[in-house]
mmCIF file of C-alpha atoms in Angstrom:
data_model
loop_
_atom_site.group_PDB
_atom_site.id
_atom_site.type_symbol
_atom_site.label_atom_id
_atom_site.label_comp_id
_atom_site.label_asym_id
_atom_site.label_seq_id
_atom_site.Cartn_x
_atom_site.Cartn_y
_atom_site.Cartn_z
ATOM 1 C CA MET A 1 2.675 -7.437 -25.486
ATOM 2 C CA HIS A 2 5.964 -6.560 -25.461
ATOM 3 C CA ASP A 3 8.730 -9.067 -23.279
ATOM 4 C CA GLY A 4 11.016 -5.554 -22.920
ATOM 5 C CA SER A 5 14.108 -7.969 -24.139
ATOM 6 C CA SER A 6 15.288 -4.933 -27.038
ATOM 7 C CA ASP A 7 16.785 -2.452 -25.541
ATOM 8 C CA ASN A 8 14.268 -0.078 -29.195
ATOM 9 C CA ASP A 9 11.591 -0.179 -26.764
ATOM 10 C CA THR A 10 9.813 3.234 -27.687
ATOM 11 C CA THR A 11 6.232 2.063 -25.903
ATOM 12 C CA LEU A 12 7.289 1.741 -21.915
ATOM 13 C CA SER A 13 9.756 3.493 -20.056
ATOM 14 C CA ASP A 14 11.808 1.963 -17.981
ATOM 15 C CA PRO A 15 10.224 1.880 -14.660
ATOM 16 C CA ALA A 16 7.337 -0.029 -16.756
ATOM 17 C CA LEU A 17 9.884 -2.964 -17.545
ATOM 18 C CA ARG A 18 10.841 -3.606 -14.238
ATOM 19 C CA VAL A 19 6.901 -3.949 -13.730
ATOM 20 C CA ARG A 20 7.094 -5.884 -16.594
ATOM 21 C CA GLU A 21 10.237 -7.915 -14.849
ATOM 22 C CA ALA A 22 9.236 -8.291 -11.371
ATOM 23 C CA ALA A 23 5.631 -9.915 -12.657
ATOM 24 C CA VAL A 24 7.476 -12.318 -14.685
ATOM 25 C CA ALA A 25 9.695 -13.139 -11.747
ATOM 26 C CA ARG A 26 7.232 -13.559 -9.034
ATOM 27 C CA GLY A 27 5.013 -16.238 -11.384
ATOM 28 C CA LEU A 28 2.261 -13.231 -11.681
ATOM 29 C CA ASP A 29 -0.145 -13.481 -14.842
ATOM 30 C CA ILE A 30 -0.189 -9.079 -16.588
ATOM 31 C CA GLU A 31 -1.021 -6.926 -18.712
ATOM 32 C CA ILE A 32 -0.082 -3.466 -19.054
ATOM 33 C CA ARG A 33 -1.999 -1.618 -21.719
ATOM 34 C CA GLU A 34 -2.732 2.191 -21.892
ATOM 35 C CA SER A 35 -4.617 3.909 -19.457
ATOM 36 C CA PRO A 36 -4.299 8.031 -20.901
ATOM 37 C CA ARG A 37 -5.203 9.760 -18.231
ATOM 38 C CA ALA A 38 -8.893 10.876 -16.327
ATOM 39 C CA GLY A 39 -10.025 13.704 -14.984
ATOM 40 C CA SER A 40 -12.009 11.442 -12.485
ATOM 41 C CA LEU A 41 -12.412 7.832 -10.283
ATOM 42 C CA GLU A 42 -15.155 7.475 -12.724
ATOM 43 C CA GLU A 43 -14.082 8.204 -15.693
ATOM 44 C CA ALA A 44 -10.639 5.602 -15.627
ATOM 45 C CA ALA A 45 -12.657 2.827 -14.378
ATOM 46 C CA ALA A 46 -15.034 3.634 -17.671
ATOM 47 C CA ALA A 47 -12.478 3.975 -20.280
ATOM 48 C CA ARG A 48 -11.004 0.114 -18.343
ATOM 49 C CA GLY A 49 -14.833 -1.426 -18.447
ATOM 50 C CA ILE A 50 -15.412 -1.898 -14.702
ATOM 51 C CA THR A 51 -15.902 -0.559 -11.518
ATOM 52 C CA PRO A 52 -14.283 2.367 -9.446
ATOM 53 C CA ALA A 53 -13.844 -0.162 -6.770
ATOM 54 C CA ASP A 54 -11.328 -2.943 -9.198
ATOM 55 C CA ILE A 55 -9.383 0.187 -9.319
ATOM 56 C CA VAL A 56 -6.685 -0.787 -6.910
ATOM 57 C CA LYS A 57 -4.607 2.439 -5.514
ATOM 58 C CA THR A 58 -0.563 2.022 -3.957
ATOM 59 C CA LEU A 59 0.030 3.655 -1.458
ATOM 60 C CA VAL A 60 3.424 4.390 0.275
ATOM 61 C CA VAL A 61 3.642 4.710 3.341
ATOM 62 C CA LYS A 62 5.951 5.978 5.608
ATOM 63 C CA GLY A 63 6.635 4.994 9.160
ATOM 64 C CA LYS A 64 9.477 5.351 11.731
ATOM 65 C CA GLY A 65 12.516 5.729 10.075
ATOM 66 C CA ASP A 66 13.202 4.674 6.331
ATOM 67 C CA GLN A 67 10.175 2.242 6.605
ATOM 68 C CA TYR A 68 7.880 2.573 4.550
ATOM 69 C CA TYR A 69 5.368 0.190 3.885
ATOM 70 C CA PHE A 70 2.389 -0.825 0.503
ATOM 71 C CA ALA A 71 -0.979 -0.027 0.877
ATOM 72 C CA LEU A 72 -3.340 -1.535 -1.788
ATOM 73 C CA VAL A 73 -6.456 0.133 -1.561
ATOM 74 C CA PRO A 74 -9.262 -0.222 -4.009
ATOM 75 C CA GLY A 75 -10.775 3.020 -5.882
ATOM 76 C CA ASP A 76 -13.506 4.046 -3.855
ATOM 77 C CA ARG A 77 -11.832 4.181 -0.550
ATOM 78 C CA ALA A 78 -9.744 4.813 1.600
ATOM 79 C CA ILE A 79 -7.507 4.845 3.983
ATOM 80 C CA SER A 80 -8.133 4.689 7.916
ATOM 81 C CA TRP A 81 -5.398 5.538 8.702
ATOM 82 C CA GLY A 82 -6.074 4.024 13.068
ATOM 83 C CA LYS A 83 -7.427 0.930 10.926
ATOM 84 C CA LEU A 84 -3.729 0.313 9.482
ATOM 85 C CA ARG A 85 -1.565 1.857 11.861
ATOM 86 C CA GLY A 86 -3.531 -1.349 14.081
ATOM 87 C CA VAL A 87 -2.771 -3.550 11.426
ATOM 88 C CA VAL A 88 0.546 -2.608 11.239
ATOM 89 C CA GLY A 89 1.580 -2.264 14.881
ATOM 90 C CA VAL A 90 3.034 0.753 15.087
ATOM 91 C CA ASN A 91 2.145 4.086 16.487
ATOM 92 C CA LYS A 92 2.455 6.151 13.548
ATOM 93 C CA LEU A 93 1.597 6.603 9.917
ATOM 94 C CA ARG A 94 2.209 9.301 7.079
ATOM 95 C CA MET A 95 2.434 10.189 3.633
ATOM 96 C CA PRO A 96 5.534 10.900 3.124
ATOM 97 C CA GLU A 97 6.610 13.539 1.211
ATOM 98 C CA PRO A 98 7.048 12.784 -2.960
ATOM 99 C CA HIS A 99 10.349 12.560 -3.182
ATOM 100 C CA LEU A 100 10.950 10.022 -0.452
ATOM 101 C CA ALA A 101 8.632 8.345 -2.049
ATOM 102 C CA LEU A 102 10.748 8.050 -5.065
ATOM 103 C CA GLU A 103 13.646 7.056 -3.387
ATOM 104 C CA ALA A 104 11.116 4.438 -1.345
ATOM 105 C CA THR A 105 9.535 2.574 -4.469
ATOM 106 C CA GLY A 106 12.090 3.604 -7.871
ATOM 107 C CA TYR A 107 8.540 5.226 -8.365
ATOM 108 C CA GLU A 108 6.776 8.446 -8.928
ATOM 109 C CA ARG A 109 3.624 9.001 -7.428
ATOM 110 C CA GLY A 110 0.838 8.425 -9.233
ATOM 111 C CA THR A 111 2.578 5.819 -10.643
ATOM 112 C CA ILE A 112 3.936 2.535 -7.691
ATOM 113 C CA VAL A 113 3.037 -0.167 -7.505
ATOM 114 C CA PRO A 114 5.074 -3.077 -5.483
ATOM 115 C CA LEU A 115 5.883 -4.978 -8.117
ATOM 116 C CA GLY A 116 9.555 -3.781 -9.632
ATOM 117 C CA SER A 117 9.686 -1.619 -6.556
ATOM 118 C CA THR A 118 13.209 -0.492 -5.907
ATOM 119 C CA THR A 119 12.329 -2.537 -1.863
ATOM 120 C CA ASP A 120 10.484 -4.998 -1.050
ATOM 121 C CA TRP A 121 8.437 -3.044 1.596
ATOM 122 C CA PRO A 122 5.465 -5.349 3.654
ATOM 123 C CA VAL A 123 2.045 -5.196 1.282
ATOM 124 C CA PHE A 124 -1.158 -4.930 3.067
ATOM 125 C CA ALA A 125 -4.299 -5.230 1.815
ATOM 126 C CA ASP A 126 -7.308 -3.962 2.234
ATOM 127 C CA GLU A 127 -10.139 -7.466 1.777
ATOM 128 C CA ARG A 128 -12.348 -6.113 0.013
ATOM 129 C CA MET A 129 -9.706 -6.803 -3.654
ATOM 130 C CA VAL A 130 -9.754 -10.822 -2.516
ATOM 131 C CA GLY A 131 -11.348 -12.183 -5.508
ATOM 132 C CA LYS A 132 -11.171 -9.678 -8.538
ATOM 133 C CA ARG A 133 -9.233 -9.613 -11.528
ATOM 134 C CA ILE A 134 -8.124 -5.404 -10.575
ATOM 135 C CA SER A 135 -6.488 -2.729 -12.439
ATOM 136 C CA MET A 136 -3.779 -0.530 -11.270
ATOM 137 C CA GLY A 137 -0.863 1.572 -12.172
ATOM 138 C CA ALA A 138 2.781 0.470 -14.186
ATOM 139 C CA GLY A 139 5.185 2.305 -12.774
ATOM 140 C CA VAL A 140 5.005 4.890 -15.371
ATOM 141 C CA HIS A 141 2.419 7.488 -15.719
ATOM 142 C CA ASP A 142 -0.494 6.937 -18.810
ATOM 143 C CA TYR A 143 -0.161 3.179 -18.011
ATOM 144 C CA SER A 144 -1.447 0.504 -15.619
ATOM 145 C CA LEU A 145 -1.722 -3.384 -15.922
ATOM 146 C CA SER A 146 -5.416 -5.684 -15.280
ATOM 147 C CA VAL A 147 -3.894 -8.506 -12.520
ATOM 148 C CA ASP A 148 -5.929 -11.850 -11.111
ATOM 149 C CA ALA A 149 -5.170 -10.154 -7.254
ATOM 150 C CA ASP A 150 -5.481 -13.328 -5.440
ATOM 151 C CA ALA A 151 -1.925 -13.933 -7.471
ATOM 152 C CA LEU A 152 -0.815 -10.285 -6.390
ATOM 153 C CA LEU A 153 -1.482 -10.488 -2.787
ATOM 154 C CA ALA A 154 -0.072 -14.247 -2.486
ATOM 155 C CA ALA A 155 2.656 -13.849 -4.616
ATOM 156 C CA TYR A 156 3.923 -10.297 -2.283
ATOM 157 C CA GLY A 157 2.750 -12.442 1.866
ATOM 158 C CA ALA A 158 0.482 -9.694 1.978
ATOM 159 C CA THR A 159 -1.494 -8.595 5.374
ATOM 160 C CA ILE A 160 -4.926 -8.619 4.696
ATOM 161 C CA ALA A 161 -7.042 -7.220 6.473
ATOM 162 C CA ASP A 162 -10.389 -3.781 6.769
ATOM 163 C CA ILE A 163 -7.891 -0.963 5.895
ATOM 164 C CA THR A 164 -10.361 0.873 4.549
ATOM 165 C CA ASP A 165 -13.222 3.660 5.142
ATOM 166 C CA PRO A 166 -15.339 4.087 2.380
ATOM 167 C CA ILE A 167 -15.665 8.272 0.600
ATOM 168 C CA ASP A 168 -18.759 9.946 0.640
ATOM 169 C CA GLY A 169 -20.156 10.058 -2.640
ATOM 170 C CA ILE A 170 -17.804 8.055 -5.281
ATOM 171 C CA ARG A 171 -21.593 5.189 -6.741
ATOM 172 C CA GLY A 172 -19.817 1.350 -7.257
ATOM 173 C CA ASN A 173 -21.384 1.534 -10.404
ATOM 174 C CA LEU A 174 -19.540 2.606 -13.600
ATOM 175 C CA PRO A 175 -21.275 5.798 -15.419
ATOM 176 C CA LYS A 176 -24.770 5.260 -17.377
ATOM 177 C CA GLU A 177 -23.883 7.526 -20.497
#
């Protein structure tokens, strides 16, 4: 994998290079690879050879004023707003508009990851990702990264708690086709 030292890199864009540099700075061993867009979570998981639960969504969540938080959510689950508010210790949280998410992180929605974010917002992670190797966004569309969840959570001093609820209709197993 390219280490970001060349100015002629046409494989990864600047956001993905920020991700790689942040991983190196935090001592994280990551693998960035092409991940063409899939029609569903299960298709994406099958293409990566993992379960939907091992794909972790990084959601930027807006608090009061200019305060944001990262919520790391397994692919087969959704944020439980009540649980997340309780863990964060606030009364109101919401998903910001796309332009605010971009301003807060330097990444477009669908590519957001704590690594290389323009601001190191506090990280809140669902407890179900502990002990796994996970796949998540890499700062740019059509790429993903793999990382040891425990190492990532330790590198960011993440608060680990039950912050999600199951999503109906999502299977934890890969399709058998």
